[in-house]
Amino acid sequence: MNQRHLPEHPDFLWANPEPKRRYDVVIVGGGGHGLATAYYLARYHGISNVAVLERGWLAGGNMARNTTIIRSNYLWDESAAIYEHALKLWETLEDDLDYDVLFSQRGVLNLAHTLQDVRDSVRRVNANKLNGVDGEWLTPEEVAKICPILNTSPDTRYPVLGGTWQPRAGIAKHDHVAWAFARQADAYGIDLIQHCEVTGFLRDGDRVVGVDTNRGPIRAGRVGLAAAGHSSVLADTVGIRLPLQSHPLQALVSELLEPIHPTVVMSNHVHVYVSQAHKGELVMGAGIDTYNSYGQRGSVHVIEDQMAAALELFPIFAGAHLIRTWGGIVDVTPDASPIIGLTPLENLFVNCGWGTGGFKATPGVGWVFAHTIATGEPHPLNEPFSLTRFTSGALIDEHGAAAVAH
Amino acid sequence: MLLIRCPWCGEREETEFRYGGQAHVAYPADPESLSDQDWAEYLFFRDNPKGLFAERWVHADGCRRWFNTVRHTGTSEFEGTR
């Protein structure tokens, strides 16, 4: 019998250091947002005595579970500003990080199926244009030209009445994005510490001075929370209540197929969002399961509904097979917009509430959250996304553009 | 798919129900005396525990009645219905 030799292991992209007893900044959560925040702290603020603490493995939560869609065509000024800032960062990210993240600006089509959909979509395109976000309204014929496999005939239950088109939108390879940020953060001397679960916070009066972990206490000048679905659980340990509800969000992929789907198609009305990954899988996202849950799985009828809707829009998908489904835990806010900013406790900062759509914002979040932590003040881009908006009433209601599909 | 015990109809599939979120959130007794913070709490803030959670369901495709359950949000096991 031939001895089989495994190929040489490629170089590790980051070290696995033991946690030090003290850092200038500790980031809780080693997903995309946490890693990007650490990178920008070092890159733009000269703060590299930083640890990113991750209870599982790096980028194994929602960063590993999203459907990788990137776009900035949000309705309100505040949202357009922060998502467009993120999209601009995406456009130079591979050069900045010196790593291929398979960023592909193949465009996003958001379909309209009712008169109200049409009115909302046209309004959103006009708002986007005023905010310098690319977009146009397309007729069903123009939609068919961009995505020929879409069923645009008038004979379906919810005919396609047109759609919005953002050409600069697209997808990226989520794992590569995380690895790229992790590699550069590591190069700056930032400690990326896996299997280190934060169980509470060290306090000195109204000041947070560190975190308690399963590997002992770690002191910190400032602490940034980037824990997505588990944000409420962590904030609870210091008596901070966040307006979040955690839900499962499921997604699924088909087997590898020849390239058939040239863009990203989203439909809030029939509830589909689908693209084709570089490798060839059709990647689809379902809606959230309605009940609160921290179990990273959901109910099968949600997947069934999702596939039924996809089949109505893409009859060609009837020949595809479902290979895998999975779930992640998303933290949803009442206005479907994130919370990024200060907390009632000094030196504790929070980034949460991204719900079903945090991936697209990854570089933008890192950029503004790093600014917030470094300076102790929100950047103008994330100032409107403060926790206090739920008391002041200045909500950023993105349910129309954000709540369903991402 | 959750199996949910309706107090009147017995155990049925999740698709027959709609979710109502946290249970026992009472309308403010004296709304005019509420501060902005109190209103925010009432309108936007709900418990979000990883553990036992008292919540509401309605048997929408069955008897159409509301009821309360206690469910573990980690395992989705129901502790009781009433």
mmCIF file of C-alpha atoms in Angstrom, chain B residues 11-53:
data_model
loop_
_atom_site.group_PDB
_atom_site.id
_atom_site.type_symbol
_atom_site.label_atom_id
_atom_site.label_comp_id
_atom_site.label_asym_id
_atom_site.label_seq_id
_atom_site.Cartn_x
_atom_site.Cartn_y
_atom_site.Cartn_z
ATOM 1 C CA GLU B 11 -49.832 19.618 20.229
ATOM 2 C CA ARG B 12 -49.754 21.044 16.700
ATOM 3 C CA GLU B 13 -47.107 22.037 14.170
ATOM 4 C CA GLU B 14 -45.524 25.470 14.330
ATOM 5 C CA THR B 15 -47.001 26.497 10.963
ATOM 6 C CA GLU B 16 -50.462 26.720 12.590
ATOM 7 C CA PHE B 17 -49.237 29.420 14.984
ATOM 8 C CA ARG B 18 -48.064 33.014 14.913
ATOM 9 C CA TYR B 19 -45.534 34.365 17.372
ATOM 10 C CA GLY B 20 -46.342 37.170 19.792
ATOM 11 C CA GLY B 21 -43.005 37.846 21.501
ATOM 12 C CA GLN B 22 -42.461 38.415 25.201
ATOM 13 C CA ALA B 23 -45.409 37.701 27.491
ATOM 14 C CA HIS B 24 -46.684 39.823 30.379
ATOM 15 C CA VAL B 25 -45.794 43.232 28.908
ATOM 16 C CA ALA B 26 -48.599 45.344 30.310
ATOM 17 C CA TYR B 27 -49.822 48.577 28.783
ATOM 18 C CA PRO B 28 -48.613 51.420 31.045
ATOM 19 C CA ALA B 29 -51.121 52.004 33.847
ATOM 20 C CA ASP B 30 -50.681 55.776 33.720
ATOM 21 C CA PRO B 31 -49.484 56.642 30.192
ATOM 22 C CA GLU B 32 -49.524 60.399 30.701
ATOM 23 C CA SER B 33 -46.971 60.213 33.486
ATOM 24 C CA LEU B 34 -44.416 58.253 31.444
ATOM 25 C CA SER B 35 -41.014 59.742 30.688
ATOM 26 C CA ASP B 36 -39.414 59.353 27.256
ATOM 27 C CA GLN B 37 -37.240 56.613 28.725
ATOM 28 C CA ASP B 38 -40.326 54.792 30.056
ATOM 29 C CA TRP B 39 -41.986 55.000 26.644
ATOM 30 C CA ALA B 40 -38.839 53.682 24.976
ATOM 31 C CA GLU B 41 -38.825 50.747 27.404
ATOM 32 C CA TYR B 42 -42.458 49.969 26.721
ATOM 33 C CA LEU B 43 -42.295 50.337 22.931
ATOM 34 C CA PHE B 44 -38.861 49.071 21.946
ATOM 35 C CA PHE B 45 -37.152 47.125 24.709
ATOM 36 C CA ARG B 46 -37.946 43.472 25.361
ATOM 37 C CA ASP B 47 -36.083 40.779 27.241
ATOM 38 C CA ASN B 48 -33.830 38.680 25.015
ATOM 39 C CA PRO B 49 -32.487 35.953 27.297
ATOM 40 C CA LYS B 50 -30.547 32.864 26.327
ATOM 41 C CA GLY B 51 -32.551 30.553 28.537
ATOM 42 C CA LEU B 52 -36.139 30.383 29.719
ATOM 43 C CA PHE B 53 -38.413 32.941 28.074
#
